[in-house]
Backbone as numpy.savetxt, mean C-alpha at the origin, in Angstrom:
# Nx Ny Nz CAx CAy CAz Cx Cy Cz
25.78 -6.77 -6.93 24.32 -6.87 -6.87 23.67 -5.58 -7.38
24.16 -4.43 -6.94 23.55 -3.17 -7.35 23.68 -2.95 -8.85
24.82 -3.34 -9.44 24.98 -3.16 -10.88 23.96 -4.00 -11.65
23.62 -5.19 -11.15 22.61 -6.02 -11.79 21.24 -5.35 -11.71
20.94 -4.76 -10.55 19.66 -4.05 -10.39 19.57 -2.94 -11.42
20.64 -2.21 -11.63 20.61 -1.09 -12.58 20.32 -1.58 -13.99
20.72 -2.80 -14.32 20.52 -3.30 -15.68 19.05 -3.53 -16.00
18.25 -3.96 -15.02 16.85 -4.25 -15.35 15.85 -3.36 -14.62
16.33 -2.29 -14.02 15.45 -1.30 -13.43 15.62 0.01 -14.18
14.61 0.81 -14.20 14.75 2.14 -14.78 14.51 3.18 -13.72
15.41 4.12 -13.66 15.22 5.25 -12.75 14.48 6.32 -13.56
13.17 6.36 -13.38 12.35 7.24 -14.19 12.09 8.55 -13.48
12.07 9.61 -14.24 11.68 10.91 -13.72 10.17 11.03 -13.84
9.50 11.28 -12.73 8.06 11.50 -12.78 7.78 12.95 -13.10
6.64 13.19 -13.74 6.23 14.57 -13.95 6.06 15.25 -12.60
6.44 16.52 -12.54 6.34 17.24 -11.28 4.88 17.28 -10.84
4.62 16.77 -9.67 3.27 16.72 -9.13 3.39 16.73 -7.61
2.80 17.75 -6.98 2.98 17.88 -5.54 2.12 16.89 -4.74
1.40 16.00 -5.43 0.63 14.98 -4.73 1.47 13.75 -4.39
2.66 13.66 -5.01 3.55 12.53 -4.74 4.96 13.07 -4.52
5.67 12.49 -3.54 7.05 12.88 -3.26 7.90 11.62 -3.17
8.99 11.60 -3.93 9.92 10.48 -3.92 11.31 11.06 -3.65
11.93 10.62 -2.59 13.19 11.23 -2.16 14.39 10.66 -2.92
15.50 11.34 -2.75 16.74 11.06 -3.47 17.21 9.62 -3.26
17.72 9.04 -4.34 18.32 7.71 -4.27 17.34 6.57 -4.44
16.06 6.87 -4.59 15.06 5.82 -4.75 14.92 5.43 -6.21
14.85 4.12 -6.44 14.70 3.55 -7.78 13.28 3.03 -7.93
12.70 3.26 -9.09 11.35 2.79 -9.38 11.43 1.64 -10.37
10.80 0.54 -10.05 10.76 -0.60 -10.96 9.90 -0.24 -12.17
10.07 -0.97 -13.25 9.36 -0.67 -14.49 7.85 -0.64 -14.35
7.30 -1.42 -13.40 5.84 -1.50 -13.28 5.27 -0.47 -12.30
6.11 0.40 -11.76 5.59 1.37 -10.79 4.59 2.33 -11.45
3.45 2.50 -10.80 2.48 3.50 -11.24 1.71 3.99 -10.02
1.08 5.15 -10.17 0.27 5.66 -9.08 -0.96 6.36 -9.63
-2.01 6.35 -8.80 -3.28 6.94 -9.22 -3.96 7.54 -7.99
-4.41 8.77 -8.12 -5.19 9.42 -7.07 -6.57 9.67 -7.64
-7.57 8.99 -7.06 -8.90 8.96 -7.65 -9.83 10.07 -7.19
-9.52 10.71 -6.09 -10.34 11.81 -5.58 -9.42 12.96 -5.18
-9.98 14.15 -5.02 -9.19 15.27 -4.53 -8.66 14.95 -3.14
-7.40 15.27 -2.89 -6.79 14.92 -1.61 -6.82 16.11 -0.66
-6.80 15.79 0.64 -6.86 16.82 1.67 -5.49 17.42 1.97
-4.44 16.61 1.89 -3.09 17.07 2.19 -2.12 16.59 1.11
-1.11 17.39 0.83 -0.09 17.01 -0.15 1.25 16.88 0.56
2.06 15.89 0.20 1.77 14.82 -0.75 0.92 13.72 -0.13
0.14 13.05 -0.94 -0.66 11.91 -0.47 0.17 10.63 -0.50
1.17 10.60 -1.40 2.08 9.47 -1.50 3.49 10.00 -1.24
4.16 9.41 -0.25 5.49 9.88 0.14 6.40 8.67 0.28
7.42 8.59 -0.58 8.36 7.47 -0.57 9.73 8.00 -0.18
10.35 7.39 0.80 11.62 7.86 1.35 12.80 7.66 0.43
13.99 7.85 0.98 15.21 7.78 0.18 15.77 6.36 0.15
16.53 6.09 -0.92 17.26 4.83 -1.08 16.35 3.61 -1.05
15.19 3.72 -1.65 14.25 2.61 -1.75 14.29 2.00 -3.15
13.76 0.80 -3.29 13.51 0.18 -4.60 12.03 -0.20 -4.59
11.23 0.45 -5.43 9.78 0.37 -5.31 9.13 -0.03 -6.64
8.26 -1.03 -6.57 7.46 -1.42 -7.72 6.00 -1.49 -7.36
5.17 -1.80 -8.34 3.75 -2.00 -8.08 2.90 -0.78 -8.28
1.62 -0.91 -7.91 0.62 0.13 -8.10 0.25 0.75 -6.76
0.22 2.07 -6.74 -0.18 2.82 -5.55 -1.48 3.56 -5.89
-2.53 3.31 -5.11 -3.83 3.90 -5.41 -4.37 4.61 -4.17
-4.68 5.90 -4.33 -5.35 6.68 -3.30 -6.82 6.77 -3.70
-7.70 6.21 -2.87 -9.12 6.16 -3.20 -9.87 7.42 -2.78
-9.41 8.08 -1.71 -10.20 9.17 -1.14 -9.28 10.23 -0.56
-9.82 11.42 -0.36 -9.02 12.57 0.05 -8.28 12.42 1.35
-8.78 11.60 2.26 -8.12 11.43 3.57 -7.02 10.39 3.55
-6.90 9.64 2.48 -5.94 8.54 2.43 -4.51 9.04 2.24
-3.57 8.25 2.78 -2.14 8.55 2.62 -1.39 7.23 2.49
-0.30 7.27 1.73 0.64 6.15 1.66 2.02 6.72 1.94
2.63 6.28 3.03 3.94 6.79 3.43 4.90 5.63 3.63
6.03 5.68 2.93 7.06 4.64 3.02 8.35 5.28 3.49
9.03 4.63 4.44 10.26 5.16 4.99 11.46 4.98 4.07
12.64 4.96 4.65 13.89 4.90 3.91 14.40 3.46 3.78
15.15 3.20 2.69 15.83 1.92 2.49 14.85 0.75 2.55
13.71 0.94 1.92 12.65 -0.08 1.90 12.46 -0.56 0.47
12.13 -1.85 0.31 11.92 -2.41 -1.02 10.52 -2.99 -1.13
9.93 -2.85 -2.33 8.63 -3.43 -2.63 8.70 -4.02 -4.03
8.40 -5.32 -4.13 8.56 -6.04 -5.38 7.54 -5.69 -6.44
7.87 -6.03 -7.67 6.97 -5.82 -8.80 5.68 -6.59 -8.59
4.61 -6.09 -9.18 3.32 -6.75 -9.09 2.60 -6.54 -7.79
3.13 -5.68 -6.94 2.49 -5.39 -5.65 1.40 -4.34 -5.84
0.52 -4.23 -4.84 -0.56 -3.26 -4.89 -0.75 -2.66 -3.51
-0.76 -1.32 -3.45 -0.94 -0.59 -2.19 -2.15 0.31 -2.38
-3.26 -0.04 -1.72 -4.52 0.67 -1.91 -4.96 1.28 -0.59
-5.08 2.62 -0.57 -5.50 3.34 0.63 -6.88 3.95 0.39
-7.84 3.58 1.23 -9.20 4.09 1.11 -9.39 5.40 1.82
-9.87 5.37 3.04 -10.13 6.59 3.81 -9.27 6.60 5.06
-8.06 6.03 4.95 -7.13 5.93 6.07 -5.72 5.82 5.49
-4.73 5.63 6.37 -3.35 5.63 5.92 -2.74 4.25 5.83
-1.68 4.16 5.03 -0.79 2.99 5.02 0.61 3.53 5.30
1.17 3.10 6.42 2.45 3.63 6.89 3.45 2.49 6.99
4.49 2.53 6.18 5.50 1.47 6.12 6.84 2.08 6.53
7.54 1.43 7.44 8.73 1.99 8.05 10.00 1.87 7.22
11.14 1.91 7.92 12.46 1.88 7.32 12.99 0.44 7.26
13.79 0.16 6.25 14.46 -1.15 6.11 13.44 -2.29 6.09
12.32 -2.05 5.44 11.30 -3.09 5.28 11.51 -3.77 3.92
11.55 -5.09 3.92 11.72 -5.87 2.69 10.38 -6.51 2.36
9.82 -6.14 1.19 8.54 -6.69 0.75 8.75 -7.30 -0.62
8.37 -8.53 -0.77 8.65 -9.28 -1.99 7.67 -8.92 -3.11
7.64 -9.75 -4.14 6.77 -9.54 -5.29 5.31 -9.85 -4.94
4.40 -9.13 -5.56 2.99 -9.46 -5.44 2.37 -9.28 -4.07
2.93 -8.39 -3.26 2.37 -8.11 -1.94 1.21 -7.12 -2.09
0.14 -7.33 -1.33 -1.03 -6.44 -1.40 -1.31 -5.83 -0.04
-1.48 -4.51 -0.04 -1.96 -3.79 1.14 -3.31 -3.20 0.78
-4.31 -3.45 1.62 -5.67 -2.98 1.33 -6.27 -2.52 2.65
-6.39 -1.20 2.85 -6.82 -0.71 4.16 -8.29 -0.33 4.22
-9.08 -0.87 3.30 -10.49 -0.49 3.23 -11.34 -1.65 2.73
-12.65 -1.59 3.04 -13.58 -2.55 2.45 -13.92 -2.18 1.01
-13.61 -0.95 0.61 -13.82 -0.43 -0.74 -15.28 -0.09 -1.05
-16.20 -0.82 -0.48 -17.62 -0.53 -0.69 -18.37 -0.77 0.61
-19.56 -0.21 0.69 -20.42 -0.38 1.85 -20.97 -1.80 1.93
-21.33 -2.23 3.13 -22.03 -3.50 3.29 -23.47 -3.41 2.80
-23.96 -2.19 2.63 -25.32 -1.96 2.17 -25.40 -2.08 0.65
-26.26 -2.95 0.15 -26.33 -3.20 -1.29 -26.76 -1.95 -2.06
-27.62 -1.14 -1.48 -28.04 0.09 -2.15 -26.89 1.05 -2.36
-26.01 1.18 -1.34 -24.83 2.03 -1.45 -23.88 1.51 -2.52
-23.73 0.18 -2.60 -22.87 -0.39 -3.64 -23.42 -0.10 -5.03
-24.73 -0.14 -5.17 -25.34 0.19 -6.45 -25.04 1.65 -6.82
-25.16 2.55 -5.83 -24.85 3.97 -6.09 -23.38 4.16 -6.48
-22.48 3.38 -5.86 -21.06 3.46 -6.23 -20.88 3.20 -7.72
-21.55 2.17 -8.23 -21.45 1.83 -9.65 -22.04 2.94 -10.52
-23.22 3.41 -10.17 -23.87 4.47 -10.95 -22.98 5.71 -11.00
-22.46 6.13 -9.85 -21.63 7.33 -9.80 -20.32 7.16 -10.56
-19.73 5.97 -10.48 -18.48 5.73 -11.21 -18.73 5.74 -12.72
-19.85 5.16 -13.17 -20.18 5.19 -14.59 -20.39 6.63 -15.07
-21.05 7.45 -14.26 -21.25 8.85 -14.63 -19.91 9.57 -14.76
-18.99 9.25 -13.87 -17.65 9.83 -13.93 -16.92 9.40 -15.21
-16.97 8.10 -15.52 -16.29 7.59 -16.71 -16.89 8.14 -18.00
-18.18 8.45 -17.98 -18.84 9.02 -19.15 -18.61 10.52 -19.29
-17.90 11.11 -18.30 -17.61 12.54 -18.37 -18.71 13.43 -17.84
-19.69 12.85 -17.16 -20.80 13.63 -16.63 -20.57 14.12 -15.21
-19.40 13.77 -14.62 -19.09 14.16 -13.25 -17.58 14.29 -13.12
-17.14 15.17 -12.23 -15.71 15.33 -11.96 -15.22 14.40 -10.86
-16.14 13.71 -10.20 -15.78 12.86 -9.09 -16.67 11.62 -9.09
-16.09 10.50 -8.63 -16.89 9.28 -8.55 -17.93 9.36 -7.44
-17.68 10.23 -6.43 -18.64 10.50 -5.36 -19.08 9.24 -4.62
-18.13 8.39 -4.33 -18.43 7.25 -3.45 -18.57 7.79 -2.03
-19.54 7.33 -1.30 -19.82 7.81 0.06 -18.92 7.08 1.06
-17.76 7.67 1.33 -16.78 7.00 2.19 -17.20 6.94 3.65
-18.21 7.71 4.06 -18.70 7.62 5.44 -19.39 6.28 5.69
-19.76 5.57 4.63 -20.44 4.27 4.76 -19.48 3.09 4.55
-18.19 3.40 4.40 -17.21 2.35 4.09 -16.18 2.27 5.21
-15.90 1.06 5.67 -14.95 0.86 6.76 -13.52 0.88 6.23
-12.70 1.80 6.75 -11.27 1.89 6.42 -10.48 2.09 7.71
-9.34 1.46 7.83 -8.50 1.61 9.03 -7.03 1.60 8.61
-6.20 2.32 9.37 -4.77 2.40 9.09 -4.11 1.02 9.08
-3.13 0.87 8.20 -2.18 -0.23 8.26 -0.83 0.36 8.64
-0.15 -0.26 9.59 1.17 0.21 10.03 2.15 -0.96 9.98
3.26 -0.76 9.28 4.34 -1.75 9.22 5.57 -1.10 9.83
6.04 -1.63 10.94 7.18 -1.05 11.64 8.50 -1.39 10.93
9.60 -0.85 11.44 10.91 -1.03 10.82 11.34 -2.51 10.81
12.18 -2.83 9.83 12.89 -4.13 9.77 11.98 -5.34 9.56
10.80 -5.11 9.03 9.87 -6.21 8.74 10.23 -6.83 7.39
9.95 -8.13 7.24 10.10 -8.83 5.97 8.74 -9.45 5.63
8.22 -9.14 4.45 6.93 -9.68 4.00 7.17 -10.50 2.74
6.81 -11.78 2.80 7.06 -12.71 1.71 6.13 -12.51 0.53
6.47 -13.14 -0.60 5.76 -12.90 -1.86 4.29 -13.31 -1.74
3.45 -12.50 -2.39 2.04 -12.82 -2.46 1.25 -12.63 -1.18
1.87 -12.07 -0.15 1.15 -11.86 1.11 0.14 -10.72 0.96
-0.92 -10.77 1.76 -1.94 -9.73 1.78 -2.08 -9.19 3.19
-2.01 -7.86 3.32 -2.15 -7.20 4.61 -3.44 -6.38 4.57
-4.37 -6.68 5.48 -5.68 -6.04 5.44 -5.82 -4.92 6.47
-6.90 -4.19 6.38 -7.14 -2.97 7.15 -7.00 -3.20 8.66
-6.49 -2.16 9.33 -6.41 -2.17 10.78 -5.25 -2.93 11.38
-4.37 -3.48 10.53 -3.27 -4.33 11.01 -2.03 -3.49 11.32
-1.38 -3.80 12.44 -0.04 -3.31 12.74 0.91 -4.49 12.77
2.00 -4.41 12.00 3.02 -5.46 12.00 4.21 -4.92 12.77
4.54 -5.57 13.88 5.57 -5.09 14.79 6.96 -5.19 14.22
7.88 -4.47 14.82 9.26 -4.39 14.35 9.89 -5.78 14.23
10.60 -5.99 13.12 11.37 -7.22 12.92 10.55 -8.46 12.63
9.24 -8.33 12.49 8.39 -9.49 12.22 8.59 -9.98 10.79
8.26 -11.23 10.55 8.33 -11.83 9.22 6.95 -12.40 8.88
6.47 -12.08 7.69 5.18 -12.59 7.21 5.48 -13.57 6.08
5.05 -14.82 6.24 5.33 -15.86 5.25 4.63 -15.62 3.93
5.18 -16.21 2.88 4.63 -16.07 1.54 3.17 -16.51 1.50
2.35 -15.77 0.74 0.93 -16.07 0.52 0.08 -15.97 1.77
0.61 -15.42 2.84 -0.17 -15.26 4.06 -1.20 -14.15 3.90
-2.29 -14.25 4.66 -3.31 -13.20 4.72 -3.35 -12.71 6.16
-2.91 -11.46 6.37 -2.78 -10.92 7.72 -4.01 -10.09 8.04
-4.78 -10.57 9.02 -6.03 -9.91 9.40 -5.97 -9.32 10.80
-4.92 -9.66 11.57 -4.77 -9.16 12.93 -3.33 -8.70 13.15
-3.12 -7.93 14.21 -1.79 -7.42 14.52 -0.77 -8.55 14.65
0.47 -8.23 14.27 1.57 -9.18 14.39 2.56 -8.63 15.41
2.88 -9.42 16.40 3.80 -8.98 17.45 5.22 -8.80 16.89
6.00 -7.89 17.49 7.39 -7.71 17.04 8.18 -9.03 17.15
9.09 -9.21 16.22 10.04 -10.32 16.23 9.35 -11.68 16.31
8.28 -11.81 15.53 7.63 -13.11 15.38 7.50 -13.43 13.90
7.34 -14.72 13.59 7.08 -15.17 12.22 5.63 -15.63 12.17
4.87 -15.10 11.19 3.49 -15.54 11.00 3.34 -16.10 9.60
2.40 -17.03 9.46 2.15 -17.63 8.15 0.75 -18.20 8.12
0.20 -18.33 6.90 -1.08 -18.97 6.73 -2.21 -18.01 6.42
-3.40 -18.57 6.28 -4.62 -17.80 5.99 -5.74 -18.30 6.89
-6.05 -17.53 7.95 -5.42 -16.26 8.35 -4.06 -16.53 8.98
-3.18 -15.53 8.92 -1.81 -15.70 9.43 -1.81 -15.91 10.94
-1.00 -16.89 11.36 -0.84 -17.20 12.79 0.63 -17.31 13.12
0.98 -17.11 14.37 2.37 -17.18 14.80 2.89 -18.61 14.66
4.04 -18.75 13.99 4.66 -20.06 13.85 6.02 -20.12 14.53
6.58 -18.95 14.86 7.90 -18.95 15.48 8.16 -17.60 16.12
8.93 -17.62 17.20 9.40 -16.38 17.82 10.85 -16.16 17.43
11.20 -14.90 17.13 12.58 -14.56 16.77 13.35 -13.97 17.93
12.71 -13.90 19.08 13.37 -13.34 20.26 14.34 -14.34 20.82
15.50 -13.84 21.32 16.51 -14.71 21.91 16.08 -15.21 23.27
C-alpha cells in the first residue's frame, strides 16, 4: 500500500517559512497549498505532525488563527481547512477523506455595512493600495474546532465553527456537523445526528 502511495504522491520541500511547520515523515499530496492572509500573532500558525498524509488547502484568515494537526493523520485531496479568528485542532490517528471542509468562522459580519467594508478593503489590498485587507474580525463570529484522536470523517463532510468531535467518533459522508459529537458515536446527515453508538 505504501509503495502505491509513493507513486502518485509527491514529497515536496516547502520553502523555509517559520509560519508553517511540517514534521518528519509527513507526505504532502499534489494539491496541498497554504495561505496566510494577515500577519500572525504566533509562529507557526500551521503545524502538521509527523507521519501524516495531507492534501487540500489551508487558509489562515487572521492573526489569531491556528491550524494544528497531530501525528499519523490523513486528509484527502480537495479538502479545505479555513481558520478565521480561532483555532482548528485535529488530533492523532484521524482519518479524513477527500473533500472535507473545516470552517471555524462566519467569515463576514452579519451587518451589511461591515460586509461592504470587507469588499472595499479587500479590493484596495488587491490593487496594491494597502498591505492588509483590514477585515474587522471583532465583528465576525469565530470559534475553535476540535477533533479528538481516532476520529474518521467521511468524504465531503463539513465541520463548522464551535464543534468538538469526540474520540473515536465517525462522521458520515456529506454530513454537515453543527454541534458537538460524542465520543464513539456515528453521526450522519444535514445537520448531522447520531445514528449509532460504537460503545460496547
